[in-house]
Tab-separated table of C-alpha atoms and ligand atoms in Angstrom:
chain	number	residue	atom	x	y	z
L	2	UNK	CA	-38.875	-24.900	-5.139
L	3	UNK	CA	-37.459	-24.810	-8.687
L	4	UNK	CA	-39.638	-27.658	-9.952
L	5	UNK	CA	-42.744	-26.102	-8.390
L	6	UNK	CA	-42.096	-22.818	-10.220
L	7	UNK	CA	-41.394	-24.716	-13.466
L	8	UNK	CA	-44.790	-26.407	-13.169
L	9	UNK	CA	-46.514	-23.075	-12.542
L	10	UNK	CA	-44.607	-21.598	-15.506
L	11	UNK	CA	-45.858	-24.401	-17.754
L	12	UNK	CA	-49.435	-23.867	-16.572
L	13	UNK	CA	-49.802	-20.109	-17.133
L	14	UNK	CA	-48.674	-17.173	-19.250
L	15	UNK	CA	-49.394	-14.783	-16.377
L	16	UNK	CA	-46.404	-13.137	-14.683
L	17	UNK	CA	-44.962	-15.141	-11.798
L	18	UNK	CA	-43.643	-13.227	-8.781
L	19	UNK	CA	-41.975	-15.606	-6.313
L	20	UNK	CA	-42.113	-14.528	-2.658
L	21	UNK	CA	-38.937	-15.431	-0.776
L	22	UNK	CA	-38.576	-16.237	2.919
L	23	UNK	CA	-35.681	-14.920	5.031
L	24	UNK	CA	-35.910	-18.103	7.121
L	25	UNK	CA	-34.653	-20.519	4.487
L	26	UNK	CA	-30.908	-19.894	4.452
L	27	UNK	CA	-29.175	-18.184	1.541
L	28	UNK	CA	-31.950	-16.047	0.054
L	29	UNK	CA	-29.866	-15.006	-2.971
L	30	UNK	CA	-29.459	-18.666	-3.958
L	31	UNK	CA	-33.237	-19.148	-3.740
L	32	UNK	CA	-33.697	-16.040	-5.886
L	33	UNK	CA	-31.393	-17.551	-8.523
L	34	UNK	CA	-33.377	-20.805	-8.462
L	35	UNK	CA	-36.596	-18.797	-8.901
L	36	UNK	CA	-35.102	-16.903	-11.851
L	37	UNK	CA	-33.810	-20.039	-13.562
L	38	UNK	CA	-37.167	-21.774	-13.095
L	39	UNK	CA	-39.006	-19.004	-14.959
L	40	UNK	CA	-40.093	-16.420	-12.376
L	41	UNK	CA	-40.640	-12.955	-13.830
L	42	UNK	CA	-39.746	-11.273	-10.534
L	43	UNK	CA	-38.977	-12.034	-6.910
L	44	UNK	CA	-40.558	-10.454	-3.872
L	45	UNK	CA	-38.810	-10.254	-0.493
L	46	UNK	CA	-38.750	-10.527	2.415
L	47	UNK	CA	-41.495	-12.462	4.149
L	48	UNK	CA	-41.673	-12.317	7.954
L	49	UNK	CA	-38.868	-13.612	10.206
L	50	UNK	CA	-39.824	-16.343	12.659
L	51	UNK	CA	-40.019	-14.990	16.208
L	52	UNK	CA	-40.927	-16.143	19.712
L	53	UNK	CA	-42.189	-14.043	22.623
L	54	UNK	CA	-42.742	-15.459	26.128
L	55	UNK	CA	-44.806	-13.906	28.925
L	56	UNK	CA	-42.547	-14.052	32.042
L	57	UNK	CA	-45.569	-14.067	34.399
L	58	UNK	CA	-47.357	-17.035	32.858
L	59	UNK	CA	-44.160	-18.532	31.321
L	60	UNK	CA	-46.267	-19.268	28.268
L	61	UNK	CA	-45.626	-18.234	24.663
L	62	UNK	CA	-47.532	-15.069	23.802
L	63	UNK	CA	-48.841	-16.647	20.587
L	64	UNK	CA	-51.066	-19.739	20.531
L	65	UNK	CA	-48.929	-21.083	17.693
L	66	UNK	CA	-45.800	-20.609	19.911
L	67	UNK	CA	-43.757	-18.973	17.122
L	68	UNK	CA	-44.981	-16.353	14.685
L	69	UNK	CA	-43.916	-14.052	11.871
L	70	UNK	CA	-42.146	-10.833	12.878
L	71	UNK	CA	-42.755	-7.872	10.566
L	72	UNK	CA	-42.431	-4.082	10.718
L	73	UNK	CA	-39.507	-1.683	11.332
L	74	UNK	CA	-37.457	-4.198	13.379
L	75	UNK	CA	-36.817	-6.326	10.292
L	76	UNK	CA	-36.017	-3.508	7.857
L	77	UNK	CA	-32.190	-3.594	7.958
L	78	UNK	CA	-32.291	-7.354	7.423
L	79	UNK	CA	-34.700	-6.934	4.515
L	80	UNK	CA	-32.648	-4.160	2.879
L	81	UNK	CA	-29.509	-6.282	3.202
L	82	UNK	CA	-31.257	-9.253	1.591
L	83	UNK	CA	-32.602	-7.135	-1.295
L	84	UNK	CA	-29.045	-5.920	-1.921
L	85	UNK	CA	-27.704	-9.503	-1.874
L	86	UNK	CA	-30.414	-10.669	-4.295
L	87	UNK	CA	-29.869	-7.628	-6.569
L	88	UNK	CA	-26.263	-8.701	-7.075
L	89	UNK	CA	-27.280	-12.273	-7.958
L	90	UNK	CA	-30.265	-12.031	-10.354
L	91	UNK	CA	-31.374	-9.975	-13.354
L	92	UNK	CA	-35.161	-10.185	-12.799
L	93	UNK	CA	-36.879	-7.302	-10.947
L	94	UNK	CA	-37.184	-7.281	-7.151
L	95	UNK	CA	-40.206	-6.211	-5.110
L	96	UNK	CA	-38.708	-5.065	-1.793
L	97	UNK	CA	-40.535	-5.088	1.536
L	98	UNK	CA	-40.026	-5.415	5.265
L	99	UNK	CA	-40.672	-2.565	7.652
L	100	UNK	CA	-41.362	0.196	5.142
L	101	UNK	CA	-43.095	2.948	7.146
L	102	UNK	CA	-42.325	6.061	5.078
L	103	UNK	CA	-40.899	7.174	1.738
L	104	UNK	CA	-37.301	7.300	2.998
L	105	UNK	CA	-37.643	3.628	3.992
L	106	UNK	CA	-39.018	2.827	0.528
L	107	UNK	CA	-36.161	4.710	-1.168
L	108	UNK	CA	-33.683	2.697	0.913
L	109	UNK	CA	-35.040	-0.495	-0.684
L	110	UNK	CA	-34.874	1.055	-4.156
L	111	UNK	CA	-31.244	2.095	-3.604
L	112	UNK	CA	-30.506	-1.489	-2.522
L	113	UNK	CA	-31.933	-2.785	-5.811
L	114	UNK	CA	-35.728	-2.996	-5.579
L	115	UNK	CA	-37.697	-1.943	-8.669
L	116	UNK	CA	-40.934	-1.845	-6.667
L	117	UNK	CA	-41.800	-1.869	-2.981
L	118	UNK	CA	-44.648	-3.290	-0.922
L	119	UNK	CA	-46.119	-2.041	2.338
L	120	UNK	CA	-47.676	-4.411	4.880
L	121	UNK	CA	-47.517	-3.641	8.596
L	122	UNK	CA	-47.545	0.164	8.138
L	123	UNK	CA	-51.146	-0.119	6.887
L	124	UNK	CA	-52.222	-1.266	10.357
L	125	UNK	CA	-50.584	1.769	11.991
L	126	UNK	CA	-51.451	4.380	9.383
L	127	UNK	CA	-54.012	3.344	6.756
L	128	UNK	CA	-52.916	6.066	4.310
L	129	UNK	CA	-49.204	5.155	4.606
L	130	UNK	CA	-48.963	3.988	0.993
L	131	UNK	CA	-50.410	7.225	-0.371
L	132	UNK	CA	-47.901	9.249	1.676
L	133	UNK	CA	-45.067	6.974	0.527
L	134	UNK	CA	-45.963	7.531	-3.147
L	135	UNK	CA	-46.116	11.315	-2.553
L	136	UNK	CA	-42.749	11.195	-0.763
L	137	UNK	CA	-41.106	9.282	-3.603
L	138	UNK	CA	-42.438	11.841	-6.108
L	139	UNK	CA	-41.008	14.632	-3.940
L	140	UNK	CA	-37.630	12.861	-3.793
L	141	UNK	CA	-37.582	12.545	-7.606
L	142	UNK	CA	-38.234	16.288	-7.964
L	143	UNK	CA	-35.818	17.419	-5.245
L	144	UNK	CA	-33.017	15.274	-6.666
L	145	UNK	CA	-33.762	16.352	-10.258
L	146	UNK	CA	-34.354	12.803	-11.447
L	147	UNK	CA	-36.544	11.925	-14.424
L	148	UNK	CA	-37.777	8.771	-12.744
L	149	UNK	CA	-37.193	6.826	-9.550
L	150	UNK	CA	-35.914	4.052	-11.858
L	151	UNK	CA	-32.685	6.026	-12.191
L	152	UNK	CA	-31.677	5.117	-8.635
L	153	UNK	CA	-32.606	1.404	-8.585
L	154	UNK	CA	-29.535	-0.278	-7.093
L	155	UNK	CA	-27.901	3.132	-6.849
L	156	UNK	CA	-26.375	2.788	-3.389
L	157	UNK	CA	-22.985	4.523	-3.392
L	158	UNK	CA	-20.310	2.508	-1.597
B	206	FMN	C1	-51.021	-9.784	9.191
B	206	FMN	C2	-50.053	-10.220	8.140
B	206	FMN	C3	-50.417	-11.207	7.232
B	206	FMN	C4	-49.516	-11.641	6.247
B	206	FMN	N1	-49.901	-12.617	5.349
B	206	FMN	C5	-49.051	-13.004	4.387
B	206	FMN	C6	-49.439	-13.998	3.435
B	206	FMN	O1	-50.553	-14.522	3.468
B	206	FMN	N2	-48.553	-14.356	2.462
B	206	FMN	C7	-47.299	-13.803	2.401
B	206	FMN	O2	-46.520	-14.135	1.512
B	206	FMN	N3	-46.908	-12.869	3.291
B	206	FMN	C8	-47.747	-12.452	4.270
B	206	FMN	N4	-47.348	-11.499	5.173
B	206	FMN	C9	-45.977	-10.944	5.074
B	206	FMN	C10	-45.968	-9.596	4.366
B	206	FMN	O3	-46.443	-9.722	3.041
B	206	FMN	C11	-44.545	-9.007	4.331
B	206	FMN	O4	-43.713	-9.865	3.576
B	206	FMN	C12	-43.945	-8.827	5.719
B	206	FMN	O5	-44.946	-8.510	6.665
B	206	FMN	C13	-42.861	-7.746	5.735
B	206	FMN	O6	-43.382	-6.489	5.339
B	206	FMN	P1	-43.950	-5.400	6.377
B	206	FMN	O7	-42.915	-5.220	7.458
B	206	FMN	O8	-44.196	-4.184	5.543
B	206	FMN	O9	-45.233	-5.959	6.933
B	206	FMN	C14	-48.225	-11.070	6.173
B	206	FMN	C15	-47.870	-10.060	7.098
B	206	FMN	C16	-48.750	-9.645	8.073
B	206	FMN	C17	-48.300	-8.585	9.063
């Protein structure tokens, strides 16, 4: 992965955001490789590999047998991985995985994400992202912050 990113780095001056998979072992190590190879940011997590079987037909529910699991079920795993990566690298993190509302987004920010991304929620509620932005603005006001940046990685242990 490192040499691939190095080649992309040599080919462009555009920002490189490397998307990391939760299925590849130690995600924080991969984040470090991405940083050392010249990524400007990392983005995580991608979907987790899942398998569902129909008991009646005994066949996998997906034609491809396995498929990517996204949405609220993966959020605690994603938040944990963002926190692990935050402790390992200095480049910014785009956090995602099961963000459905602004509290979910703030969770990722507290774990160390500088930005968040919303995927599955768009299929359930097309205006989810707009509501999430409004909710983050409300949180900033209610907590008398100047900017949401003040709480990046701000989880209190
Ligand atoms: C229908 C669908 C298509 C996706 N396609 C891609 C893709 O092409 N490339 C990629 O890196 N991630 C892809 N993802 C993963 C999402 O970008 C995201 O990492 C993951 O779904 C977790 O976020 P979420 O729970 O908010 O959806 C896809 C997810 C879904 C649900």
